[in-house]
């Protein structure tokens, strides 16, 4: 489970680092009601509560949590009067909003007509769900020869599509990856951002052996003998990094023998640990070995990043760890090759 959590966090960091494309994925959702409230349940896995944006204006409802965007044209009006309630089930990845109706007792008809709820008001023209903002944002030259940026706003009246779950039969034909090699279909709707998350072009259809071969070929292509020769003879910086003492080198076995904690956590880290739920998995010997070896691969990448940055994490740290780890970057199944 820890491997999957680490992978999810690193993938999210990589997604947020991507700035060229605005990816609008319509999430799975459903609506229900009672006489006084409308309940909206939205499935948004791999997102964080700190990045949820909500907009309520009568019959107009918008929800955004990158890369998910949902805009609904409701059959009735809802309001924000202090009695609304929002929750997020981290395990299921489900956001739930219970919003009061403007007219208590009113019945909202057509809540099951998902396509109608998704349609933009005043328009039925199809638009791309993925738009290259760099291509839209042009520049104009003024009479003085100075360039003036075009401040055209992003069109939020995007055409949306009803989300449909893949059948068990379809998921069964996809290649496995991730924690204990048990995940599939995770990247199916993120094709446009895959290059910012992993280096595998089509993970759902690429065999584990092909992913490993592609990684080895990419590493061989990127290898530069001149670069390593330069590091061999101009080694001042490398020697400085080798002298750096990472935090785990300061841990003493005698500390734990005395009953003292070898590792201390900040209040923020303790809060993150409290949010992690305890899960049990029935794994066979093969899956268990694969999970441990994959975790070791990620920890080695993390160790390199800590030493090379001398303990100072920065905006490129998640990218560095992902790039060095075949488990994260190439979804490699380590067990098959030991």
Tab-separated table of C-alpha atoms in Angstrom:
chain	number	residue	atom	x	y	z
A	1	UNK	CA	0.000	0.000	0.000
A	2	UNK	CA	2.865	2.353	0.812
A	3	UNK	CA	4.209	1.912	-2.717
A	4	UNK	CA	0.851	2.877	-4.203
A	5	UNK	CA	0.643	5.960	-1.936
A	6	UNK	CA	4.129	7.083	-2.915
A	7	UNK	CA	3.346	6.518	-6.576
A	8	UNK	CA	0.098	8.489	-6.310
A	9	UNK	CA	1.837	11.445	-4.656
A	10	UNK	CA	4.619	11.532	-7.246
A	11	UNK	CA	2.155	11.239	-10.112
A	12	UNK	CA	0.142	14.139	-8.698
A	13	UNK	CA	3.273	16.288	-8.389
A	14	UNK	CA	4.119	15.512	-11.997
A	15	UNK	CA	0.594	16.364	-13.139
A	16	UNK	CA	0.686	19.726	-11.385
A	17	UNK	CA	4.056	20.497	-12.924
A	18	UNK	CA	2.543	20.207	-16.408
A	19	UNK	CA	1.509	23.668	-17.532
A	20	UNK	CA	1.119	23.506	-21.277
A	21	UNK	CA	-2.204	21.733	-21.543
A	22	UNK	CA	-5.484	22.241	-19.725
A	23	UNK	CA	-6.858	18.720	-19.428
A	24	UNK	CA	-10.564	18.587	-18.740
A	25	UNK	CA	-11.686	15.103	-17.736
A	26	UNK	CA	-15.385	14.720	-17.021
A	27	UNK	CA	-15.602	12.631	-13.831
A	28	UNK	CA	-18.202	10.009	-13.001
A	29	UNK	CA	-21.026	11.535	-10.943
A	30	UNK	CA	-24.569	10.981	-9.774
A	31	UNK	CA	-27.268	13.120	-8.172
A	32	UNK	CA	-29.964	12.386	-5.599
A	33	UNK	CA	-32.368	14.525	-3.603
A	34	UNK	CA	-34.664	14.802	-0.655
A	35	UNK	CA	-37.304	17.519	-0.161
A	36	UNK	CA	-34.772	20.094	1.046
A	37	UNK	CA	-31.355	19.114	-0.325
A	38	UNK	CA	-29.617	18.071	-3.539
A	39	UNK	CA	-26.735	15.625	-3.135
A	40	UNK	CA	-23.983	15.524	-5.770
A	41	UNK	CA	-21.445	12.664	-5.642
A	42	UNK	CA	-18.359	13.060	-7.863
A	43	UNK	CA	-15.670	10.401	-8.299
A	44	UNK	CA	-12.271	12.106	-8.474
A	45	UNK	CA	-9.475	9.636	-7.573
A	46	UNK	CA	-5.878	10.852	-7.102
A	47	UNK	CA	-6.868	14.395	-6.088
A	48	UNK	CA	-6.384	16.431	-2.932
A	49	UNK	CA	-8.994	18.306	-0.906
A	50	UNK	CA	-6.818	21.412	-0.788
A	51	UNK	CA	-7.262	21.835	-4.535
A	52	UNK	CA	-11.050	21.556	-4.856
A	53	UNK	CA	-12.830	24.545	-6.392
A	54	UNK	CA	-16.622	24.864	-6.162
A	55	UNK	CA	-18.955	27.374	-7.786
A	56	UNK	CA	-22.687	27.535	-7.059
A	57	UNK	CA	-24.950	30.087	-8.706
A	58	UNK	CA	-28.562	28.960	-8.764
A	59	UNK	CA	-28.881	26.285	-11.431
A	60	UNK	CA	-25.226	26.648	-12.449
A	61	UNK	CA	-22.798	24.312	-10.672
A	62	UNK	CA	-19.071	23.971	-11.368
A	63	UNK	CA	-16.489	21.702	-9.778
A	64	UNK	CA	-12.760	21.630	-10.537
A	65	UNK	CA	-9.993	19.429	-9.150
A	66	UNK	CA	-7.191	19.020	-11.694
A	67	UNK	CA	-7.501	17.241	-14.047
A	68	UNK	CA	-11.262	16.863	-13.444
A	69	UNK	CA	-13.822	19.486	-14.419
A	70	UNK	CA	-17.583	19.179	-14.045
A	71	UNK	CA	-20.162	21.764	-15.063
A	72	UNK	CA	-23.847	21.006	-14.490
A	73	UNK	CA	-26.952	22.857	-15.625
A	74	UNK	CA	-29.318	21.807	-12.847
A	75	UNK	CA	-33.097	21.539	-13.265
A	76	UNK	CA	-33.567	23.659	-10.120
A	77	UNK	CA	-31.731	26.239	-8.060
A	78	UNK	CA	-29.447	25.547	-5.103
A	79	UNK	CA	-27.924	28.053	-2.686
A	80	UNK	CA	-25.128	28.491	-0.176
A	81	UNK	CA	-26.740	29.429	3.143
A	82	UNK	CA	-24.376	27.821	5.627
A	83	UNK	CA	-26.226	24.508	5.837
A	84	UNK	CA	-24.423	22.950	2.872
A	85	UNK	CA	-21.980	20.146	3.661
A	86	UNK	CA	-19.081	18.737	1.642
A	87	UNK	CA	-17.085	15.571	2.382
A	88	UNK	CA	-14.351	13.616	0.617
A	89	UNK	CA	-13.801	9.879	0.989
A	90	UNK	CA	-10.082	9.474	0.311
A	91	UNK	CA	-10.253	5.676	0.042
A	92	UNK	CA	-12.987	5.707	-2.604
A	93	UNK	CA	-11.957	9.019	-4.191
A	94	UNK	CA	-15.540	10.312	-3.928
A	95	UNK	CA	-16.413	13.957	-3.256
A	96	UNK	CA	-19.953	14.505	-1.901
A	97	UNK	CA	-21.772	17.831	-1.705
A	98	UNK	CA	-25.123	18.211	0.023
A	99	UNK	CA	-26.501	21.608	-1.027
A	100	UNK	CA	-29.811	23.171	0.106
A	101	UNK	CA	-32.494	23.888	-2.464
A	102	UNK	CA	-33.468	27.514	-2.903
A	103	UNK	CA	-37.138	26.508	-2.638
A	104	UNK	CA	-37.475	23.899	0.075
A	105	UNK	CA	-39.751	21.040	-0.908
A	106	UNK	CA	-39.239	21.540	-4.656
A	107	UNK	CA	-38.735	18.393	-6.725
A	108	UNK	CA	-35.918	18.511	-9.291
A	109	UNK	CA	-36.905	16.483	-12.336
A	110	UNK	CA	-34.511	14.829	-14.771
A	111	UNK	CA	-31.624	14.168	-12.398
A	112	UNK	CA	-30.918	10.907	-14.226
A	113	UNK	CA	-30.595	12.678	-17.602
A	114	UNK	CA	-26.808	13.032	-17.289
A	115	UNK	CA	-26.204	14.133	-20.886
A	116	UNK	CA	-28.705	16.977	-20.511
A	117	UNK	CA	-27.140	18.083	-17.220
A	118	UNK	CA	-23.691	18.220	-18.848
A	119	UNK	CA	-24.754	20.235	-21.913
A	120	UNK	CA	-23.567	23.880	-21.880
A	121	UNK	CA	-26.298	26.486	-21.805
A	122	UNK	CA	-27.036	28.175	-25.118
A	123	UNK	CA	-24.679	25.952	-27.107
A	124	UNK	CA	-24.615	22.422	-28.489
A	125	UNK	CA	-21.466	22.703	-30.608
A	126	UNK	CA	-18.771	20.146	-29.960
A	127	UNK	CA	-15.496	21.436	-28.546
A	128	UNK	CA	-12.226	19.734	-27.700
A	129	UNK	CA	-11.783	18.513	-24.146
A	130	UNK	CA	-8.056	19.184	-24.499
A	131	UNK	CA	-6.921	22.587	-25.685
A	132	UNK	CA	-3.354	23.721	-26.330
A	133	UNK	CA	-3.291	27.083	-24.561
A	134	UNK	CA	0.121	27.958	-25.974
A	135	UNK	CA	-1.371	27.835	-29.475
A	136	UNK	CA	-4.383	29.952	-28.532
A	137	UNK	CA	-2.455	32.614	-26.699
A	138	UNK	CA	-0.892	34.550	-29.520
A	139	UNK	CA	0.835	37.922	-29.618
A	140	UNK	CA	0.061	41.127	-31.432
A	141	UNK	CA	2.590	43.715	-32.534
A	142	UNK	CA	1.787	47.358	-31.828
A	143	UNK	CA	2.822	50.301	-33.961
A	144	UNK	CA	5.879	50.839	-31.792
A	145	UNK	CA	7.150	47.344	-32.569
A	146	UNK	CA	6.275	46.070	-29.083
A	147	UNK	CA	4.493	42.784	-28.632
A	148	UNK	CA	1.220	42.750	-26.795
A	149	UNK	CA	-0.140	39.524	-25.324
A	150	UNK	CA	-3.595	38.392	-26.301
A	151	UNK	CA	-5.548	38.093	-23.068
A	152	UNK	CA	-8.295	35.900	-24.462
A	153	UNK	CA	-9.926	34.017	-21.596
A	154	UNK	CA	-10.295	30.257	-21.516
A	155	UNK	CA	-13.734	29.097	-22.665
A	156	UNK	CA	-15.234	27.129	-19.798
A	157	UNK	CA	-18.295	26.165	-21.858
A	158	UNK	CA	-16.569	22.972	-22.911
A	159	UNK	CA	-18.447	20.069	-24.361
A	160	UNK	CA	-18.535	17.271	-21.783
A	161	UNK	CA	-19.014	13.549	-22.135
A	162	UNK	CA	-20.765	11.209	-19.733
A	163	UNK	CA	-18.214	8.996	-17.999
A	164	UNK	CA	-18.654	5.279	-18.601
A	165	UNK	CA	-16.934	2.647	-16.483
A	166	UNK	CA	-14.887	-0.006	-18.219
A	167	UNK	CA	-16.320	-3.477	-17.982
A	168	UNK	CA	-14.528	-6.166	-15.979
A	169	UNK	CA	-13.892	-7.966	-19.247
A	170	UNK	CA	-12.209	-4.890	-20.734
A	171	UNK	CA	-10.093	-4.292	-17.626
A	172	UNK	CA	-9.045	-7.929	-17.715
A	173	UNK	CA	-7.449	-7.457	-21.142
A	174	UNK	CA	-5.331	-4.495	-19.999
A	175	UNK	CA	-1.767	-4.810	-18.767
A	176	UNK	CA	-1.156	-4.644	-15.015
A	177	UNK	CA	1.195	-2.281	-13.173
A	178	UNK	CA	1.468	-0.341	-9.912
A	179	UNK	CA	1.234	-1.715	-6.379
A	180	UNK	CA	1.909	-5.468	-6.436
A	181	UNK	CA	1.237	-5.334	-10.169
A	182	UNK	CA	-2.510	-5.089	-9.489
A	183	UNK	CA	-3.534	-1.824	-11.164
A	184	UNK	CA	-4.882	-1.232	-14.669
A	185	UNK	CA	-6.858	1.454	-16.467
A	186	UNK	CA	-5.429	4.269	-14.303
A	187	UNK	CA	-3.916	6.191	-17.214
A	188	UNK	CA	-6.638	5.452	-19.740
A	189	UNK	CA	-8.099	8.979	-19.649
A	190	UNK	CA	-4.798	10.823	-19.213
A	191	UNK	CA	-3.252	10.146	-22.615
A	192	UNK	CA	-2.470	13.824	-23.267
A	193	UNK	CA	-0.456	14.190	-20.047
A	194	UNK	CA	1.283	10.813	-20.015
A	195	UNK	CA	4.568	12.336	-21.179
A	196	UNK	CA	4.568	14.484	-18.023
A	197	UNK	CA	3.884	11.507	-15.749
A	198	UNK	CA	5.491	8.384	-17.222
A	199	UNK	CA	7.632	7.529	-20.240
A	200	UNK	CA	5.495	4.598	-21.423
A	201	UNK	CA	3.429	5.684	-24.427
A	202	UNK	CA	0.548	3.237	-24.007
A	203	UNK	CA	0.770	1.502	-20.611
A	204	UNK	CA	-2.598	-0.220	-20.907
A	205	UNK	CA	-1.408	-2.291	-23.886
A	206	UNK	CA	2.363	-2.531	-23.314
A	207	UNK	CA	3.692	-5.798	-21.890
A	208	UNK	CA	5.938	-5.685	-18.822
A	209	UNK	CA	8.851	-7.114	-20.855
A	210	UNK	CA	8.363	-4.400	-23.476
A	211	UNK	CA	8.347	-1.681	-20.803
A	212	UNK	CA	11.682	-2.942	-19.472
A	213	UNK	CA	13.204	-3.161	-22.950
A	214	UNK	CA	12.036	0.375	-23.750
A	215	UNK	CA	13.608	1.680	-20.526
A	216	UNK	CA	16.967	0.044	-21.273
A	217	UNK	CA	16.955	1.425	-24.818
A	218	UNK	CA	16.125	4.937	-23.587
A	219	UNK	CA	18.891	4.823	-20.979
A	220	UNK	CA	21.413	3.579	-23.524
A	221	UNK	CA	20.424	6.368	-25.907
A	222	UNK	CA	20.781	9.027	-23.202
A	223	UNK	CA	24.131	7.717	-21.925
A	224	UNK	CA	27.073	10.040	-22.540
A	225	UNK	CA	30.593	8.728	-21.940
A	226	UNK	CA	31.986	12.271	-22.182
A	227	UNK	CA	29.723	13.355	-19.336
A	228	UNK	CA	31.007	10.624	-17.015
A	229	UNK	CA	34.626	11.195	-18.019
A	230	UNK	CA	34.190	14.850	-17.081
A	231	UNK	CA	32.810	13.808	-13.671
A	232	UNK	CA	35.784	11.470	-13.212
A	233	UNK	CA	38.421	14.189	-13.662
A	234	UNK	CA	36.453	17.199	-12.396
A	235	UNK	CA	35.168	15.622	-9.231
A	236	UNK	CA	35.107	18.517	-6.734
A	237	UNK	CA	31.329	18.727	-6.730
A	238	UNK	CA	30.919	14.958	-6.523
A	239	UNK	CA	33.294	14.729	-3.567
A	240	UNK	CA	31.302	17.436	-1.815
A	241	UNK	CA	28.080	15.517	-2.330
A	242	UNK	CA	29.683	12.303	-1.071
A	243	UNK	CA	30.600	14.089	2.160
A	244	UNK	CA	26.994	15.153	2.705
A	245	UNK	CA	25.336	13.324	5.608
A	246	UNK	CA	21.691	12.468	4.857
A	247	UNK	CA	19.130	12.397	7.648
A	248	UNK	CA	19.034	8.592	7.904
A	249	UNK	CA	22.780	8.428	8.616
A	250	UNK	CA	22.112	10.208	11.896
A	251	UNK	CA	19.864	7.412	13.165
A	252	UNK	CA	21.464	5.360	15.907
A	253	UNK	CA	20.435	1.748	16.691
A	254	UNK	CA	21.226	2.409	20.339
A	255	UNK	CA	18.500	5.059	20.404
A	256	UNK	CA	15.752	2.519	19.750
A	257	UNK	CA	17.291	0.098	22.254
A	258	UNK	CA	16.823	2.769	24.909
A	259	UNK	CA	13.148	3.020	24.048
A	260	UNK	CA	13.519	6.373	22.298
A	261	UNK	CA	12.111	7.138	18.855
A	262	UNK	CA	14.791	7.145	16.153
A	263	UNK	CA	12.665	9.311	13.849
A	264	UNK	CA	10.640	12.391	14.725
A	265	UNK	CA	7.797	13.846	12.659
A	266	UNK	CA	6.552	17.395	12.335
A	267	UNK	CA	2.918	18.250	13.089
A	268	UNK	CA	2.195	18.425	9.361
A	269	UNK	CA	3.741	14.989	8.768
A	270	UNK	CA	1.775	13.535	11.678
A	271	UNK	CA	-1.428	14.898	10.167
A	272	UNK	CA	-0.596	13.263	6.825
A	273	UNK	CA	0.075	9.944	8.568
A	274	UNK	CA	-3.278	10.142	10.354
A	275	UNK	CA	-5.025	10.476	6.991
A	276	UNK	CA	-3.506	7.240	5.732
A	277	UNK	CA	-5.954	4.422	6.321
A	278	UNK	CA	-4.846	0.950	7.347
A	279	UNK	CA	-5.519	-1.543	4.562
A	280	UNK	CA	-4.828	-5.237	4.339
A	281	UNK	CA	-4.051	-7.031	1.079
A	282	UNK	CA	-4.023	-10.758	0.451
A	283	UNK	CA	-0.891	-11.058	-1.671
A	284	UNK	CA	0.769	-14.229	-2.809
A	285	UNK	CA	4.532	-14.655	-2.561
A	286	UNK	CA	5.124	-13.351	-6.078
A	287	UNK	CA	3.065	-10.180	-5.608
A	288	UNK	CA	4.607	-9.508	-2.202
A	289	UNK	CA	8.130	-9.805	-3.592
A	290	UNK	CA	7.258	-7.529	-6.508
A	291	UNK	CA	5.888	-4.884	-4.117
A	292	UNK	CA	9.004	-4.908	-1.913
A	293	UNK	CA	11.411	-4.724	-4.854
A	294	UNK	CA	9.450	-1.853	-6.385
A	295	UNK	CA	9.506	0.009	-3.086
A	296	UNK	CA	13.273	-0.515	-2.880
A	297	UNK	CA	13.613	0.930	-6.394
A	298	UNK	CA	11.692	4.066	-5.362
A	299	UNK	CA	13.686	4.454	-2.126
A	300	UNK	CA	16.973	4.278	-4.037
A	301	UNK	CA	15.758	7.047	-6.354
A	302	UNK	CA	14.694	9.079	-3.304
A	303	UNK	CA	18.106	8.526	-1.660
A	304	UNK	CA	19.899	9.804	-4.768
A	305	UNK	CA	17.712	12.906	-4.872
A	306	UNK	CA	18.344	13.690	-1.189
A	307	UNK	CA	22.097	13.397	-1.594
A	308	UNK	CA	22.344	15.248	-4.931
A	309	UNK	CA	20.238	18.135	-3.566
A	310	UNK	CA	22.012	17.983	-0.182
A	311	UNK	CA	18.724	17.496	1.604
A	312	UNK	CA	17.034	20.558	0.106
A	313	UNK	CA	13.933	19.407	-1.740
A	314	UNK	CA	12.787	21.634	-4.579
A	315	UNK	CA	10.152	21.765	-7.333
A	316	UNK	CA	12.162	19.294	-9.438
A	317	UNK	CA	12.554	16.700	-6.675
A	318	UNK	CA	9.428	14.674	-7.602
A	319	UNK	CA	10.488	14.723	-11.262
A	320	UNK	CA	13.991	13.493	-10.379
A	321	UNK	CA	12.672	10.616	-8.255
A	322	UNK	CA	10.173	9.616	-10.919
A	323	UNK	CA	12.777	9.739	-13.684
A	324	UNK	CA	15.284	7.601	-11.803
A	325	UNK	CA	12.780	4.971	-10.739
A	326	UNK	CA	11.882	2.408	-13.373
A	327	UNK	CA	8.858	1.483	-11.251
A	328	UNK	CA	7.418	4.998	-11.511
A	329	UNK	CA	8.726	6.171	-14.874
A	330	UNK	CA	8.314	2.972	-16.866
A	331	UNK	CA	5.851	1.031	-14.663
A	332	UNK	CA	8.449	-1.705	-14.604
A	333	UNK	CA	7.654	-4.976	-12.841
A	334	UNK	CA	10.875	-5.648	-10.998
A	335	UNK	CA	10.186	-9.200	-9.946
A	336	UNK	CA	10.224	-10.534	-13.490
A	337	UNK	CA	13.863	-9.670	-13.987
A	338	UNK	CA	15.619	-10.805	-10.809
